[in-house]
Amino acid sequence: MDREDLFMKKFKYYKRNNPKPSLEQVILFNDEYTILKQVNNIPHTKNDPRTEILGLKDLRVWQSLAFSDHPGFVIIRNPFTALGQRYWIRKCLEEYSKSPNKRNIDIDTSLNDWWSECYKSGKCDKKFQNKLRWTTLGYHHNWDTKVYSEESKGIFPSELAELCEVVAQYLGYEPFRAEAAIVNYYHMCSTLSAHTDHSEVNLDAPLFSFSFGQSAIFLLGRHEKTIEPSAFLLNSGDIAIMSKEARLCYHAVPKILPATKCPWSDIVRPVQKSNIHLKCMKAEDISEMNKNIKENEWRNFENYIAESRININVRQVLMENQITL
Ligand SMILES: O=C(O)CCC(=O)C(=O)O
Ligand SMILES: [Fe+2]
């Protein structure tokens, strides 16, 4: 007899609207879970000078959590500044959504600049705006064959590579090379069904997942769907890392939930110019960060994120000493 698909059962439970599911078992919904523990035994005594320009808080105040039932799974609870959240949300909407990055809307349109097109008439075309569901950066994920190739590859955004490098270093997951990303755009009724991410040659390198905007229930199971998954709440700014035993586990997003906090609207402070050495980013990125302080620059992006969730999912594709596929 086939064993029951408990992953699907939980997915359906959290997806349903009528009656609404209980959120009592959702980890991180409140702060009282005893299974949480601080990941790093040794507190960070030094900051990484790149944090500010990447829109991150000082490493010494980061809170990273591990879960005894899910070895290798780590959540860093919103290490972003309010301005940092605005910067990354805007990057996903205005820049990562442009061709030649690959997008789900490419089947219907050849236009390059989706975000500007949404505002072509002066006001937002919501119907068109909601059509964008994903873009891929770097090595493009092939949704049909699930195979990466050298022929389908773009330039990986340098600022996103640097963000991952800082997070990887913080967790001691070095060296990590960001080579492929999927940006997922969710609306309030969107879901992402159960899957494992196994297309990369390098399945030992961790997977970094950045969430912005509205919240999500994230289901994390094991290597088989017959094992019941745990439900985690991911809020804006949270970074989830699937490493080691968790790297190839089934996961899914059955539900988007209205955010109870909007950290992108907290007090914004400008990033100061400094002489820090940036591996990937350029000095102009400081003004790109600071322009989002102005309400008129930020308003349209805020309207989008008030009803959507964005997830950036970053992977290393190649082995450490491999140059091409
Ligand atoms: O949206 C999420 O949190 C997960 C996305 C994901 O699993 C993927 O893109 O492979
Ligand atoms: Fe995934």
PDB file of N, CA and C and ligand atoms in Angstrom, residues 192 195 197 251 313 315, ligand 2:
ATOM      1  N   LEU A 192       3.297  27.982  -3.949  1.00  0.00           N
ATOM      2  CA  LEU A 192       4.382  27.286  -4.648  1.00  0.00           C
ATOM      3  C   LEU A 192       4.342  25.850  -4.172  1.00  0.00           C
ATOM      4  N   HIS A 195       8.474  20.797  -3.817  1.00  0.00           N
ATOM      5  CA  HIS A 195       9.562  20.451  -4.744  1.00  0.00           C
ATOM      6  C   HIS A 195      10.871  20.372  -3.973  1.00  0.00           C
ATOM      7  N   ASP A 197      15.092  21.326  -4.796  1.00  0.00           N
ATOM      8  CA  ASP A 197      15.958  22.015  -5.764  1.00  0.00           C
ATOM      9  C   ASP A 197      17.209  21.171  -5.939  1.00  0.00           C
ATOM     10  N   HIS A 251      10.126  21.283   0.042  1.00  0.00           N
ATOM     11  CA  HIS A 251       9.614  22.515   0.636  1.00  0.00           C
ATOM     12  C   HIS A 251       8.548  23.111  -0.278  1.00  0.00           C
ATOM     13  N   ASN A 313      15.897  33.496  -4.431  1.00  0.00           N
ATOM     14  CA  ASN A 313      16.419  32.183  -4.092  1.00  0.00           C
ATOM     15  C   ASN A 313      17.747  31.975  -4.810  1.00  0.00           C
ATOM     16  N   ARG A 315      21.519  30.199  -5.618  1.00  0.00           N
ATOM     17  CA  ARG A 315      22.252  28.919  -5.582  1.00  0.00           C
ATOM     18  C   ARG A 315      23.644  29.043  -6.193  1.00  0.00           C
TER      19      ARG A 315
HETATM   20 FE    FE B   2      12.824  25.768  -3.753  1.00  0.00          FE
END
